Coordinates of C-alpha atoms and ligand atoms in Angstrom, one line a residue:
M1 CA 10.0 94.0 -29.8
Q2 CA 7.1 95.5 -28.0
Q3 CA 8.3 94.9 -24.4
P4 CA 6.0 92.4 -22.8
I5 CA 7.4 93.4 -19.4
A6 CA 9.2 96.6 -18.4
R7 CA 13.0 96.5 -17.7
E8 CA 12.5 98.1 -14.3
E9 CA 10.1 95.3 -13.3
I10 CA 12.6 92.6 -14.3
E11 CA 15.5 94.4 -12.5
A12 CA 13.4 95.0 -9.4
A13 CA 12.5 91.3 -9.3
L14 CA 16.2 90.4 -9.3
R15 CA 17.1 92.7 -6.4
G16 CA 17.6 91.5 -2.8
H17 CA 17.8 87.7 -3.6
T18 CA 19.7 85.2 -1.4
A19 CA 21.5 83.2 -4.2
D20 CA 25.0 83.4 -5.7
Y21 CA 23.6 84.3 -9.1
V22 CA 20.1 84.7 -10.7
E23 CA 19.0 85.3 -14.3
V24 CA 15.7 85.9 -16.0
R25 CA 14.8 85.2 -19.6
I26 CA 11.6 86.4 -21.2
E27 CA 10.7 85.1 -24.7
E28 CA 8.2 85.9 -27.3
N29 CA 8.1 83.6 -30.3
A30 CA 5.9 83.1 -33.4
A31 CA 6.1 80.1 -35.7
T32 CA 4.5 79.2 -39.0
R33 CA 4.4 75.6 -40.1
I34 CA 3.3 73.9 -43.3
A35 CA 3.6 70.1 -43.7
Y36 CA 2.6 67.8 -46.5
R37 CA 2.6 64.0 -46.3
G38 CA 1.9 62.9 -49.9
R39 CA -0.9 65.0 -51.3
D40 CA -2.4 65.6 -47.9
L41 CA -1.8 68.9 -46.1
E42 CA -1.0 67.6 -42.6
D43 CA -0.4 70.8 -40.8
I44 CA -0.8 74.4 -41.6
G45 CA -0.9 77.2 -39.0
R46 CA 0.8 79.7 -36.9
T47 CA 1.5 79.6 -33.1
T48 CA 2.7 82.2 -30.8
N49 CA 4.1 81.9 -27.3
L50 CA 5.0 84.2 -24.5
G51 CA 6.8 82.9 -21.5
G52 CA 9.9 83.1 -19.4
N53 CA 12.1 81.4 -16.8
V54 CA 14.2 82.2 -13.8
R55 CA 17.4 80.3 -13.1
A56 CA 19.2 80.7 -9.8
L57 CA 22.5 79.3 -8.6
Y58 CA 23.4 78.7 -5.0
R59 CA 26.4 76.8 -3.8
G60 CA 26.8 74.9 -7.1
A61 CA 23.1 73.9 -7.5
W62 CA 20.6 75.4 -9.9
G63 CA 17.0 76.2 -9.4
F64 CA 14.9 76.6 -12.5
V65 CA 11.3 77.8 -12.9
S66 CA 9.6 78.4 -16.2
F67 CA 6.2 80.1 -16.7
N68 CA 3.8 81.6 -19.2
D69 CA 2.2 84.2 -16.8
L70 CA 4.7 87.1 -16.5
S71 CA 3.0 88.6 -13.5
D72 CA 4.6 88.6 -10.1
L73 CA 8.1 87.9 -11.4
R74 CA 9.4 88.4 -7.9
S75 CA 7.7 85.2 -6.6
K76 CA 9.3 83.2 -9.5
V77 CA 12.7 84.4 -8.6
E78 CA 12.0 83.4 -5.0
A79 CA 10.9 79.9 -6.1
A80 CA 14.0 79.3 -8.2
V81 CA 16.2 80.6 -5.4
S82 CA 14.6 78.4 -2.8
Q83 CA 15.0 75.3 -5.1
A84 CA 18.7 76.1 -5.5
R85 CA 19.1 76.6 -1.7
V86 CA 17.6 73.2 -1.0
A87 CA 20.2 71.5 -3.2
G88 CA 23.3 73.6 -2.9
T89 CA 26.1 72.1 -0.9
E90 CA 29.3 72.9 -2.8
R91 CA 30.8 76.0 -4.4
S92 CA 29.3 78.0 -7.3
Q93 CA 31.8 78.1 -10.2
L94 CA 30.8 80.4 -13.0
A95 CA 33.6 81.7 -15.2
P96 CA 33.4 85.5 -15.2
V97 CA 32.0 87.3 -18.2
P98 CA 31.6 91.1 -18.6
A99 CA 28.1 92.5 -17.8
V100 CA 26.6 93.8 -21.1
V101 CA 23.6 95.9 -22.0
D102 CA 22.7 95.6 -25.6
V103 CA 19.9 95.4 -28.2
V104 CA 20.5 93.0 -31.1
T105 CA 18.2 93.6 -34.0
P106 CA 17.5 90.6 -36.3
F107 CA 19.6 89.8 -39.4
I108 CA 17.0 90.0 -42.1
Q109 CA 17.2 89.6 -45.9
K110 CA 13.7 88.6 -46.9
D111 CA 11.4 88.5 -43.8
P112 CA 9.1 85.5 -43.8
R113 CA 6.6 87.4 -41.7
G114 CA 6.0 89.6 -44.7
V115 CA 4.9 86.7 -46.9
P116 CA 1.3 85.6 -46.8
L117 CA 0.6 82.1 -45.7
A118 CA -1.2 81.4 -49.0
D119 CA 2.0 82.3 -51.0
K120 CA 4.1 80.0 -48.8
K121 CA 1.6 77.2 -49.4
R122 CA 1.5 77.8 -53.2
V123 CA 5.3 77.4 -53.6
L124 CA 5.1 74.1 -51.6
D125 CA 2.2 73.0 -53.8
E126 CA 4.5 73.6 -56.8
Y127 CA 7.1 71.4 -55.3
N128 CA 4.6 68.6 -54.5
D129 CA 3.4 68.8 -58.1
L130 CA 7.0 68.4 -59.4
I131 CA 7.5 65.3 -57.3
W132 CA 4.1 63.8 -58.1
T133 CA 4.4 64.3 -61.9
T134 CA 7.7 62.3 -61.8
P135 CA 6.9 58.6 -62.9
K136 CA 7.3 55.8 -60.3
I137 CA 7.0 58.3 -57.4
Q138 CA 5.1 56.7 -54.5
T139 CA 4.9 59.6 -52.1
S140 CA 6.4 62.9 -50.9
V141 CA 7.1 64.6 -47.6
I142 CA 7.5 68.4 -47.4
G143 CA 8.0 70.4 -44.2
Y144 CA 8.4 74.2 -44.0
A145 CA 8.8 76.3 -40.8
D146 CA 9.7 79.8 -40.0
T147 CA 10.3 80.9 -36.4
W148 CA 10.6 84.5 -35.1
K149 CA 12.0 84.8 -31.6
S150 CA 12.7 87.7 -29.3
V151 CA 14.4 87.1 -26.0
I152 CA 15.2 89.4 -23.1
F153 CA 17.9 88.3 -20.7
A154 CA 18.7 90.0 -17.4
S155 CA 21.1 88.9 -14.7
T156 CA 22.0 89.9 -11.2
E157 CA 25.5 90.8 -12.5
G158 CA 23.9 93.7 -14.4
S159 CA 23.5 92.3 -18.0
Y160 CA 20.4 93.3 -19.9
L161 CA 20.0 92.0 -23.4
D162 CA 17.2 92.1 -26.0
Q163 CA 17.9 89.9 -29.0
S164 CA 15.7 88.9 -31.9
K165 CA 16.2 86.4 -34.8
V166 CA 14.2 84.7 -37.6
D167 CA 14.9 81.1 -38.6
V168 CA 13.6 79.5 -41.8
T169 CA 13.8 75.8 -42.8
L170 CA 12.5 73.6 -45.7
R171 CA 12.9 69.9 -46.1
V172 CA 11.7 67.9 -49.1
S173 CA 11.7 64.2 -49.6
A174 CA 10.6 62.1 -52.6
V175 CA 9.9 58.3 -52.3
A176 CA 10.0 56.1 -55.4
R177 CA 8.7 52.5 -55.6
H178 CA 8.9 49.7 -58.1
D179 CA 8.0 46.0 -57.5
G180 CA 8.2 46.4 -53.7
D181 CA 11.5 48.2 -53.8
V182 CA 11.3 51.6 -52.1
Q183 CA 14.0 54.3 -52.4
Q184 CA 14.0 57.9 -51.2
A185 CA 15.9 61.1 -51.9
G186 CA 15.6 64.6 -50.5
F187 CA 17.3 67.6 -48.9
S188 CA 17.0 70.0 -46.0
V189 CA 17.8 73.7 -46.4
G190 CA 17.6 76.7 -44.1
R191 CA 18.6 80.3 -43.6
L192 CA 18.8 82.8 -40.9
G193 CA 16.6 85.8 -41.5
D194 CA 15.7 84.9 -45.1
Y195 CA 12.7 83.5 -46.9
G196 CA 14.0 84.0 -50.4
F197 CA 15.7 80.6 -50.8
V198 CA 12.4 78.8 -50.2
E199 CA 11.1 80.0 -53.6
Q200 CA 14.2 78.9 -55.5
Q201 CA 14.2 75.1 -54.9
H202 CA 12.4 73.9 -58.1
Q203 CA 15.5 72.4 -59.6
A204 CA 16.6 70.8 -56.4
V205 CA 13.1 69.3 -55.9
Q206 CA 13.1 67.9 -59.4
E207 CA 16.6 66.4 -59.0
A208 CA 15.6 64.8 -55.7
A209 CA 12.5 63.2 -57.3
N210 CA 14.7 62.0 -60.3
R211 CA 17.3 60.6 -57.9
A212 CA 14.8 58.6 -55.9
V213 CA 13.7 57.0 -59.2
E214 CA 17.2 56.4 -60.4
L215 CA 18.1 54.6 -57.1
L216 CA 15.6 51.9 -58.0
S217 CA 17.9 50.6 -60.7
A218 CA 21.2 51.4 -59.0
P219 CA 23.5 48.6 -57.8
A220 CA 24.4 48.2 -54.1
V221 CA 28.0 48.8 -53.0
Q222 CA 30.3 45.8 -52.5
G223 CA 30.9 46.1 -48.8
G224 CA 34.4 46.7 -47.6
E225 CA 37.1 49.3 -46.9
Y226 CA 37.5 52.0 -49.5
V227 CA 39.1 55.4 -50.0
V228 CA 36.1 57.6 -49.3
V229 CA 35.4 61.1 -50.4
L230 CA 32.8 63.0 -48.5
D231 CA 30.9 66.0 -50.0
P232 CA 30.6 69.2 -47.9
I233 CA 27.2 68.2 -46.5
L234 CA 28.2 64.7 -45.3
A235 CA 31.6 65.9 -44.0
G236 CA 29.8 68.8 -42.2
V237 CA 27.4 66.5 -40.5
F238 CA 30.2 64.1 -39.6
C239 CA 32.1 67.1 -38.1
H240 CA 29.0 68.0 -36.0
E241 CA 27.8 64.5 -35.0
A242 CA 30.9 62.5 -34.7
F243 CA 33.3 65.1 -33.4
G244 CA 31.4 68.3 -32.3
H245 CA 29.3 66.6 -29.7
L246 CA 32.5 65.3 -28.1
S247 CA 33.7 68.9 -27.8
E248 CA 30.8 69.9 -25.6
S249 CA 32.4 70.3 -22.2
D250 CA 29.5 69.1 -20.1
F251 CA 29.9 65.8 -21.9
V252 CA 33.7 65.8 -21.4
Y253 CA 33.4 66.8 -17.8
E254 CA 30.9 64.1 -16.9
N255 CA 32.6 61.2 -18.7
P256 CA 35.9 60.1 -17.2
R257 CA 36.8 58.2 -20.4
M258 CA 36.2 61.4 -22.5
R259 CA 38.3 63.4 -20.1
E260 CA 41.1 61.0 -20.8
I261 CA 40.6 61.2 -24.6
M262 CA 39.8 64.9 -25.1
V263 CA 43.1 66.2 -23.8
L264 CA 44.1 69.7 -25.0
G265 CA 47.3 69.6 -26.9
K266 CA 46.8 66.0 -28.2
R267 CA 47.1 65.3 -31.9
F268 CA 43.8 64.2 -33.5
G269 CA 44.5 64.5 -37.2
P270 CA 46.9 65.7 -39.9
A271 CA 48.3 69.2 -39.9
I272 CA 45.9 70.2 -42.7
L273 CA 42.9 69.6 -40.4
N274 CA 41.3 72.7 -38.7
I275 CA 37.9 72.5 -37.0
V276 CA 36.1 75.5 -35.6
D277 CA 32.8 76.4 -34.0
G278 CA 31.4 79.9 -33.6
A279 CA 28.2 81.8 -33.4
A280 CA 30.2 84.9 -34.2
V281 CA 30.6 83.6 -37.8
P282 CA 27.9 85.9 -39.2
G283 CA 24.6 85.2 -41.1
L284 CA 24.2 81.5 -40.5
R285 CA 21.5 79.6 -38.6
G286 CA 23.8 79.0 -35.7
S287 CA 24.8 82.7 -35.5
F288 CA 24.0 85.1 -32.7
R289 CA 25.7 87.8 -30.6
Y290 CA 25.2 86.6 -27.0
D291 CA 24.4 83.2 -25.8
D292 CA 21.6 82.4 -23.4
E293 CA 23.8 83.2 -20.4
G294 CA 24.6 86.6 -21.9
T295 CA 28.2 85.6 -22.9
P296 CA 29.5 87.3 -26.0
T297 CA 29.9 84.8 -28.7
R298 CA 33.2 84.1 -30.6
R299 CA 34.8 81.8 -33.0
S300 CA 36.5 78.9 -31.2
D301 CA 39.2 76.8 -32.6
L302 CA 38.6 73.1 -31.7
I303 CA 41.3 71.5 -33.8
R304 CA 44.2 73.7 -35.1
E305 CA 46.7 72.0 -37.5
G306 CA 45.5 68.6 -36.3
V307 CA 45.9 69.3 -32.6
L308 CA 43.0 69.6 -30.1
V309 CA 43.1 73.2 -28.8
G310 CA 39.7 74.0 -27.5
R311 CA 36.2 72.9 -26.5
L312 CA 32.8 74.4 -26.1
H313 CA 31.7 75.9 -22.8
S314 CA 28.9 77.3 -20.7
R315 CA 30.0 79.6 -17.9
E316 CA 29.7 76.7 -15.5
T317 CA 31.8 74.2 -17.5
A318 CA 34.4 76.8 -18.1
G319 CA 34.5 77.7 -14.4
K320 CA 34.8 74.0 -13.4
M321 CA 37.4 73.2 -15.9
G322 CA 39.4 76.4 -15.5
E323 CA 38.9 77.5 -19.1
Q324 CA 37.4 80.5 -20.9
P325 CA 33.7 80.6 -21.6
T326 CA 33.0 80.3 -25.3
G327 CA 29.4 81.5 -25.6
N328 CA 27.9 78.1 -26.3
A329 CA 25.2 78.0 -23.6
R330 CA 21.9 77.7 -25.5
A331 CA 18.3 76.9 -24.7
I332 CA 15.8 75.9 -27.4
D333 CA 13.2 78.1 -25.7
Y334 CA 12.1 79.5 -22.4
R335 CA 10.9 76.2 -21.1
F336 CA 14.5 74.9 -20.8
P337 CA 17.7 76.0 -19.1
P338 CA 20.7 76.7 -21.3
I339 CA 23.1 73.8 -21.9
V340 CA 26.4 73.5 -23.9
R341 CA 25.5 73.4 -27.6
M342 CA 27.2 73.8 -30.9
T343 CA 26.5 76.8 -33.2
N344 CA 28.2 76.9 -36.6
T345 CA 30.7 74.0 -36.7
F346 CA 32.9 73.4 -39.7
I347 CA 36.1 72.1 -41.2
E348 CA 38.1 75.0 -42.6
P349 CA 38.9 74.8 -46.3
G350 CA 42.2 73.5 -47.6
T351 CA 43.8 73.8 -51.0
T352 CA 42.9 70.7 -52.9
S353 CA 40.4 70.8 -55.8
F354 CA 37.8 68.1 -56.1
A355 CA 39.3 66.9 -59.4
D356 CA 42.7 66.5 -57.8
M357 CA 41.3 64.8 -54.7
I358 CA 39.8 62.0 -56.8
A359 CA 42.5 61.9 -59.6
D360 CA 44.6 59.2 -58.1
I361 CA 41.8 57.0 -56.7
Q362 CA 41.6 53.7 -58.6
E363 CA 38.6 52.5 -56.8
G364 CA 36.8 54.4 -54.1
V365 CA 33.4 55.7 -52.9
Y366 CA 32.1 59.2 -53.2
A367 CA 29.5 59.7 -50.4
R368 CA 27.2 62.7 -50.6
N369 CA 24.4 64.1 -48.5
W370 CA 23.1 63.1 -45.1
Y371 CA 20.4 60.6 -44.6
G372 CA 20.7 59.6 -41.0
G373 CA 22.9 57.9 -38.5
Q374 CA 24.0 57.5 -34.9
T375 CA 27.0 57.9 -32.7
S376 CA 28.0 56.2 -29.5
M377 CA 30.9 57.8 -27.8
E378 CA 33.6 57.7 -30.5
M379 CA 31.9 55.2 -32.8
F380 CA 29.7 56.4 -35.6
T381 CA 27.4 54.8 -38.2
F382 CA 26.2 57.3 -40.9
S383 CA 24.0 56.8 -43.9
A384 CA 24.8 58.9 -46.9
G385 CA 21.9 60.1 -48.9
E386 CA 23.7 59.6 -52.2
A387 CA 26.7 57.6 -53.3
Y388 CA 28.8 56.9 -56.4
M389 CA 31.8 54.7 -57.1
I390 CA 35.0 56.4 -58.0
R391 CA 36.9 54.5 -60.7
N392 CA 40.2 55.5 -62.3
G393 CA 40.1 59.0 -61.0
K394 CA 36.5 59.7 -62.1
V395 CA 33.1 59.7 -60.5
A396 CA 31.4 56.6 -61.9
E397 CA 28.1 54.7 -61.4
M398 CA 25.5 55.7 -58.8
L399 CA 25.1 53.3 -55.9
R400 CA 22.3 52.6 -53.6
P401 CA 22.7 54.5 -50.4
V402 CA 25.7 53.4 -48.3
V403 CA 26.5 53.3 -44.6
L404 CA 29.9 54.5 -43.3
T405 CA 31.1 53.0 -40.0
G406 CA 34.1 53.8 -37.9
N407 CA 35.8 55.3 -35.0
V408 CA 35.9 59.1 -35.2
F409 CA 39.4 59.5 -34.0
D410 CA 40.8 56.9 -36.4
T411 CA 38.8 58.5 -39.2
L412 CA 40.1 62.0 -38.4
Q413 CA 43.7 60.6 -38.5
R414 CA 42.9 59.2 -41.9
V415 CA 41.8 62.5 -43.5
D416 CA 44.5 62.9 -46.2
A417 CA 43.1 65.7 -48.4
I418 CA 40.9 68.7 -47.7
G419 CA 39.2 70.6 -50.5
N420 CA 39.1 74.3 -51.3
D421 CA 35.3 74.3 -51.6
L422 CA 33.8 75.0 -48.1
D423 CA 30.1 74.9 -48.1
M424 CA 27.8 75.4 -45.1
N425 CA 24.9 73.0 -44.6
Q426 CA 22.0 74.9 -43.0
G427 CA 19.2 72.4 -43.1
G428 CA 19.9 70.6 -39.9
G429 CA 18.7 70.8 -36.3
C430 CA 20.5 69.5 -33.3
G431 CA 19.0 67.5 -30.5
K432 CA 20.4 67.1 -26.9
H433 CA 18.7 66.4 -23.6
G434 CA 15.2 66.8 -25.0
Q435 CA 15.9 70.2 -26.7
S436 CA 15.4 69.6 -30.4
P437 CA 15.7 70.8 -33.1
L438 CA 18.0 73.6 -32.2
P439 CA 19.1 75.8 -35.2
V440 CA 22.7 75.1 -36.0
S441 CA 24.8 74.9 -39.2
N442 CA 27.7 72.8 -40.1
G443 CA 30.0 72.6 -43.0
S444 CA 33.2 71.4 -44.7
P445 CA 34.9 71.3 -48.0
H446 CA 35.1 67.9 -49.7
I447 CA 37.4 65.7 -47.7
R448 CA 39.1 62.5 -48.5
I449 CA 39.5 59.6 -46.0
S450 CA 42.2 57.1 -46.9
R451 CA 40.3 54.1 -45.5
C452 CA 36.8 53.7 -44.2
L453 CA 34.4 50.8 -43.9
V454 CA 31.5 51.1 -46.3
G455 CA 28.4 48.9 -46.3
G456 CA 25.0 48.8 -47.9
R457 CA 21.9 49.9 -46.1
Ligands
ZN501 ZN1 23.8 67.6 -32.8

């Protein structure tokens, strides 16, 4: 990136402070958005931002100042330090990380910045036409965004990092209506550093429109407990939403009940179950080299052979809990301090084929795709975007969307088969403490749960 501020100036502003630790982030970003609601183009445009922040730590308390005007960085450092000094009464506990100086160039396959806005709009127009020429369609929702971001990070420990990345997302939804009955189907997809996939969704768009229409005549599930098979998307979102957030150490640290539950070494599932998170897994939307505290990223085992073996940390949570930092401190942009977040979270593949997984199911439910849901501590309620009965070992009739409800720990214990078909879901964004949507990915192979409560929506 064209440096908006010289390295010497940043390093000079960090010298001679009276805090335990100070860091500066300077960010330049540019985003393109196109959104349709029905036939109406709701939003089209490009925004750019330049800004930064200073975060200072003194006796366990943080001061944080964000700004758009990059001049007089020194006074911003002083403001953050004096905030921290007012509040600090304990002991600063940052787990040590090596000081690093590095430039990380973006991972790019097809750069969206090289594609004219008119071309982007044209492909979305094609998708809208596909949806609208499908009979019984009432409306459509299409959202496209690409975000280029370049961040400089410098700390009083001597780290100086310059990292850039490009994030691209597309979501498409079709709504069908007949005699007052409304059904919707859609999908979200995304890539790190690649626009190419945006142009290749014609078939997926047509299938979503067709599925919305088919749902109008689909039966509702008979509510009850079933053997449930989750597809990679729904299992991946389950892994992120129901389990992953409980692995974020700030949450564990602050909740006495979670500290009792999330005990390292405790069995959480069968020996075939392995769950990992890691920005060091390359080429995904949650991938990067250093987190927003300059910690080198890695791949962290959360559950290994069914046993809880790790959790996600910032330097502070690692310091307070006496564990290793994992490179999971992330800020959505320069207006926010980094907090503990997931990156790429997934269930590792096993050995079972999908055909074998359903072969001995007399009556079960095959739930696919994510529609929505919520979690409250260990309880979850998820809506699948698509569902089918499984009868006598075969996928049978399509159902109206179903809701899965349960306790995450009971559900993990009931995972009794893990597929060999890992797929990463890159359409999602994660929200936490007002920072949303943060680019993440999640994934899984097909998984089978021996017993789960299924209801209609
Ligand atoms: Zn999330």
